[in-house]
PDB file of C-alpha atoms in Angstrom:
ATOM      1  CA  MET A   1      79.825 -20.877 -13.785  1.00 50.00           C
ATOM      2  CA  LYS A   2      77.578 -23.742 -12.484  1.00 60.00           C
ATOM      3  CA  LYS A   3      76.196 -21.819  -9.496  1.00 66.00           C
ATOM      4  CA  ASN A   4      75.437 -18.813 -11.493  1.00 71.00           C
ATOM      5  CA  SER A   5      73.085 -20.803 -13.951  1.00 75.00           C
ATOM      6  CA  SER A   6      71.748 -22.724 -10.854  1.00 77.00           C
ATOM      7  CA  LYS A   7      71.087 -19.437  -9.233  1.00 79.00           C
ATOM      8  CA  LYS A   8      69.546 -17.853 -12.303  1.00 81.00           C
ATOM      9  CA  HIS A   9      67.305 -21.046 -12.756  1.00 79.00           C
ATOM     10  CA  LEU A  10      66.067 -20.319  -9.087  1.00 84.00           C
ATOM     11  CA  ASP A  11      65.467 -16.928  -9.915  1.00 85.00           C
ATOM     12  CA  TRP A  12      63.374 -17.700 -12.670  1.00 89.00           C
ATOM     13  CA  MET A  13      61.539 -20.304 -10.900  1.00 90.00           C
ATOM     14  CA  LEU A  14      60.948 -18.200  -8.142  1.00 91.00           C
ATOM     15  CA  ALA A  15      59.676 -15.329 -10.560  1.00 91.00           C
ATOM     16  CA  PHE A  16      57.550 -18.015 -12.312  1.00 93.00           C
ATOM     17  CA  GLU A  17      56.017 -19.226  -9.159  1.00 94.00           C
ATOM     18  CA  ILE A  18      55.366 -15.543  -7.871  1.00 95.00           C
ATOM     19  CA  LEU A  19      53.512 -14.832 -11.594  1.00 95.00           C
ATOM     20  CA  VAL A  20      51.464 -17.944 -11.082  1.00 96.00           C
ATOM     21  CA  GLY A  21      50.455 -17.310  -7.582  1.00 95.00           C
ATOM     22  CA  VAL A  22      49.613 -13.623  -8.453  1.00 96.00           C
ATOM     23  CA  PHE A  23      47.611 -14.879 -11.640  1.00 96.00           C
ATOM     24  CA  LEU A  24      45.730 -17.599  -9.481  1.00 97.00           C
ATOM     25  CA  LEU A  25      45.178 -14.830  -6.958  1.00 96.00           C
ATOM     26  CA  GLY A  26      43.707 -12.604  -9.534  1.00 96.00           C
ATOM     27  CA  SER A  27      41.465 -15.305 -11.134  1.00 97.00           C
ATOM     28  CA  VAL A  28      40.123 -16.268  -7.757  1.00 97.00           C
ATOM     29  CA  PHE A  29      39.399 -12.810  -6.828  1.00 97.00           C
ATOM     30  CA  ILE A  30      37.547 -11.950 -10.285  1.00 97.00           C
ATOM     31  CA  LEU A  31      35.671 -15.202 -10.106  1.00 97.00           C
ATOM     32  CA  ALA A  32      34.798 -14.671  -6.288  1.00 97.00           C
ATOM     33  CA  VAL A  33      33.541 -11.004  -7.302  1.00 97.00           C
ATOM     34  CA  ASN A  34      31.502 -12.208 -10.198  1.00 96.00           C
ATOM     35  CA  ILE A  35      29.844 -15.198  -7.977  1.00 97.00           C
ATOM     36  CA  ASP A  36      29.167 -12.609  -5.264  1.00 97.00           C
ATOM     37  CA  LEU A  37      27.712 -10.090  -7.734  1.00 96.00           C
ATOM     38  CA  HIS A  38      25.404 -12.821  -9.308  1.00 96.00           C
ATOM     39  CA  GLU A  39      24.147 -13.752  -5.754  1.00 97.00           C
ATOM     40  CA  THR A  40      23.971 -10.261  -4.452  1.00 96.00           C
ATOM     41  CA  GLU A  41      21.667  -9.732  -7.689  1.00 97.00           C
ATOM     42  CA  LYS A  42      19.538 -12.807  -7.148  1.00 96.00           C
ATOM     43  CA  SER A  43      19.044 -11.899  -3.617  1.00 96.00           C
ATOM     44  CA  LEU A  44      18.127  -8.315  -4.448  1.00 97.00           C
ATOM     45  CA  SER A  45      15.791  -9.563  -7.005  1.00 96.00           C
ATOM     46  CA  ASN A  46      13.998 -11.926  -4.546  1.00 97.00           C
ATOM     47  CA  THR A  47      13.808  -9.072  -2.224  1.00 97.00           C
ATOM     48  CA  ILE A  48      12.174  -6.830  -4.760  1.00 97.00           C
ATOM     49  CA  THR A  49       9.614  -9.663  -5.802  1.00 97.00           C
ATOM     50  CA  TYR A  50       8.752 -10.153  -2.134  1.00 97.00           C
ATOM     51  CA  ILE A  51       8.250  -6.395  -1.550  1.00 97.00           C
ATOM     52  CA  LYS A  52       5.958  -6.293  -4.739  1.00 97.00           C
ATOM     53  CA  GLU A  53       4.026  -9.046  -3.567  1.00 96.00           C
ATOM     54  CA  GLN A  54       3.421  -7.450  -0.211  1.00 96.00           C
ATOM     55  CA  TYR A  55       2.588  -4.163  -1.709  1.00 96.00           C
ATOM     56  CA  ILE A  56       0.000  -5.927  -4.102  1.00 95.00           C
ATOM     57  CA  GLN A  57      -1.197  -8.082  -1.105  1.00 95.00           C
ATOM     58  CA  TYR A  58      -1.557  -4.690   0.992  1.00 95.00           C
ATOM     59  CA  GLN A  59      -3.326  -2.814  -1.815  1.00 94.00           C
ATOM     60  CA  ARG A  60      -6.109  -5.619  -2.127  1.00 93.00           C
ATOM     61  CA  LEU A  61      -6.566  -5.772   1.680  1.00 92.00           C
ATOM     62  CA  ASN A  62      -6.902  -1.845   1.589  1.00 93.00           C
ATOM     63  CA  LEU A  63      -9.387  -2.063  -1.292  1.00 92.00           C
ATOM     64  CA  ALA A  64     -11.382  -4.802   0.307  1.00 91.00           C
ATOM     65  CA  SER A  65     -11.497  -2.647   3.418  1.00 91.00           C
ATOM     66  CA  GLU A  66     -12.576   0.530   1.495  1.00 91.00           C
ATOM     67  CA  THR A  67     -15.239  -1.426  -0.230  1.00 92.00           C
ATOM     68  CA  LYS A  68     -16.607  -2.942   2.938  1.00 91.00           C
ATOM     69  CA  SER A  69     -16.887   0.603   4.314  1.00 88.00           C
ATOM     70  CA  VAL A  70     -18.515   1.816   1.224  1.00 90.00           C
ATOM     71  CA  MET A  71     -21.086  -1.087   1.277  1.00 91.00           C
ATOM     72  CA  ARG A  72     -21.873  -0.491   4.962  1.00 89.00           C
ATOM     73  CA  MET A  73     -22.425   3.130   4.051  1.00 88.00           C
ATOM     74  CA  ILE A  74     -24.890   2.187   1.172  1.00 91.00           C
ATOM     75  CA  GLU A  75     -26.686  -0.451   3.572  1.00 91.00           C
ATOM     76  CA  SER A  76     -27.103   2.494   5.985  1.00 89.00           C
ATOM     77  CA  ALA A  77     -28.589   4.602   3.541  1.00 88.00           C
ATOM     78  CA  ARG A  78     -30.970   1.941   2.310  1.00 90.00           C
ATOM     79  CA  GLN A  79     -31.836   1.142   6.060  1.00 89.00           C
ATOM     80  CA  ILE A  80     -32.652   5.021   6.355  1.00 86.00           C
ATOM     81  CA  GLU A  81     -34.593   5.199   3.154  1.00 85.00           C
ATOM     82  CA  GLN A  82     -36.808   2.053   4.056  1.00 87.00           C
ATOM     83  CA  GLU A  83     -37.508   3.677   7.442  1.00 83.00           C
ATOM     84  CA  LEU A  84     -38.288   7.147   5.569  1.00 81.00           C
ATOM     85  CA  ASP A  85     -40.622   5.465   3.210  1.00 80.00           C
ATOM     86  CA  THR A  86     -42.631   3.967   6.049  1.00 82.00           C
ATOM     87  CA  LEU A  87     -43.329   7.630   7.362  1.00 76.00           C
ATOM     88  CA  GLN A  88     -46.671   8.988   6.769  1.00 66.00           C
ATOM     89  CA  PRO A  89     -46.427  12.337   4.399  1.00 64.00           C
ATOM     90  CA  GLN A  90     -47.606  14.536   7.198  1.00 63.00           C
ATOM     91  CA  ASP A  91     -44.906  12.884   9.551  1.00 62.00           C
ATOM     92  CA  ALA A  92     -42.206  13.672   6.789  1.00 58.00           C
ATOM     93  CA  ALA A  93     -42.773  17.378   7.129  1.00 59.00           C
ATOM     94  CA  PHE A  94     -41.727  17.127  11.017  1.00 66.00           C
ATOM     95  CA  LEU A  95     -38.007  15.597  10.489  1.00 74.00           C
ATOM     96  CA  ASP A  96     -35.924  17.672  12.835  1.00 77.00           C
ATOM     97  CA  LYS A  97     -32.543  17.161  14.006  1.00 79.00           C
ATOM     98  CA  GLU A  98     -33.289  14.653  16.720  1.00 81.00           C
ATOM     99  CA  THR A  99     -34.828  12.235  14.391  1.00 81.00           C
ATOM    100  CA  LEU A 100     -32.003  12.264  11.741  1.00 82.00           C
ATOM    101  CA  LYS A 101     -29.851  11.913  14.645  1.00 83.00           C
ATOM    102  CA  ASP A 102     -31.525   8.925  15.765  1.00 84.00           C
ATOM    103  CA  TYR A 103     -31.196   7.558  12.158  1.00 83.00           C
ATOM    104  CA  ALA A 104     -27.694   8.192  11.912  1.00 83.00           C
ATOM    105  CA  ASP A 105     -27.208   6.732  15.347  1.00 83.00           C
ATOM    106  CA  ARG A 106     -28.769   3.470  14.674  1.00 82.00           C
ATOM    107  CA  THR A 107     -27.163   3.013  11.211  1.00 82.00           C
ATOM    108  CA  TYR A 108     -23.647   4.009  12.327  1.00 78.00           C
ATOM    109  CA  VAL A 109     -23.534   7.205  10.079  1.00 84.00           C
ATOM    110  CA  ASN A 110     -21.926  10.559  11.101  1.00 84.00           C
ATOM    111  CA  GLY A 111     -24.906  12.573   9.376  1.00 84.00           C
ATOM    112  CA  VAL A 112     -27.878  12.280   7.293  1.00 85.00           C
ATOM    113  CA  LEU A 113     -28.872  14.644   4.269  1.00 82.00           C
ATOM    114  CA  LEU A 114     -32.205  14.749   3.072  1.00 81.00           C
ATOM    115  CA  LEU A 115     -32.593  16.191  -0.444  1.00 81.00           C
ATOM    116  CA  ASN A 116     -35.674  16.961  -2.433  1.00 79.00           C
ATOM    117  CA  GLU A 117     -36.214  16.072  -6.171  1.00 82.00           C
ATOM    118  CA  ASP A 118     -34.358  19.197  -7.230  1.00 87.00           C
ATOM    119  CA  GLY A 119     -31.378  18.230  -4.968  1.00 83.00           C
ATOM    120  CA  GLU A 120     -31.889  20.934  -2.336  1.00 84.00           C
ATOM    121  CA  VAL A 121     -31.314  20.095   1.204  1.00 82.00           C
ATOM    122  CA  GLU A 122     -34.421  19.672   3.197  1.00 80.00           C
ATOM    123  CA  ALA A 123     -33.052  18.565   6.307  1.00 80.00           C
ATOM    124  CA  SER A 124     -29.620  17.536   7.565  1.00 82.00           C
ATOM    125  CA  TYR A 125     -27.833  16.263  10.841  1.00 84.00           C
ATOM    126  CA  CYS A 126     -23.889  15.873  11.092  1.00 83.00           C
ATOM    127  CA  GLU A 127     -22.045  15.304  14.335  1.00 80.00           C
ATOM    128  CA  LYS A 128     -19.470  17.688  13.399  1.00 73.00           C
ATOM    129  CA  LYS A 129     -20.251  21.020  12.078  1.00 65.00           C
ATOM    130  CA  PRO A 130     -20.252  20.362   8.164  1.00 55.00           C
ATOM    131  CA  ASP A 131     -18.330  22.276   5.682  1.00 61.00           C
ATOM    132  CA  ARG A 132     -21.438  23.325   3.238  1.00 57.00           C
ATOM    133  CA  ARG A 133     -19.240  24.188   0.748  1.00 61.00           C
ATOM    134  CA  ARG A 134     -17.906  20.499   0.012  1.00 58.00           C
ATOM    135  CA  TRP A 135     -21.509  19.330  -0.776  1.00 56.00           C
ATOM    136  CA  MET A 136     -23.715  22.550  -1.730  1.00 58.00           C
ATOM    137  CA  PRO A 137     -23.372  23.956  -5.248  1.00 57.00           C
ATOM    138  CA  SER A 138     -21.809  27.295  -5.814  1.00 52.00           C
TER     139      SER A 138
END
């Protein structure tokens, strides 16, 4: 009988140790999963923040580049305007494509479009054949 109670005690002890081991294993697993999820969330948050900063920086750079381009076009238009203002009235009547091409080449623009006070085209030059529908009223 003593052997029987001793065997029962060992069985209970073994069952208790297995139960404690499974509990510890489950606890460690749940803790590790939570820590990994937290670290992954933090890593993703840092990555998203970095991507946002890079995007904003790229947008600023792109905007600065576009602004410089527009400023260059404005300066080119002003330079052409100053050169046209120096022409005598009789010379202005003889603005041909070659003269406008020369203005365009010197000011690094693709074309020149001269309008009168009413907004009608008096003379024009363009490196490529222009799509007049884009800048002519219907």
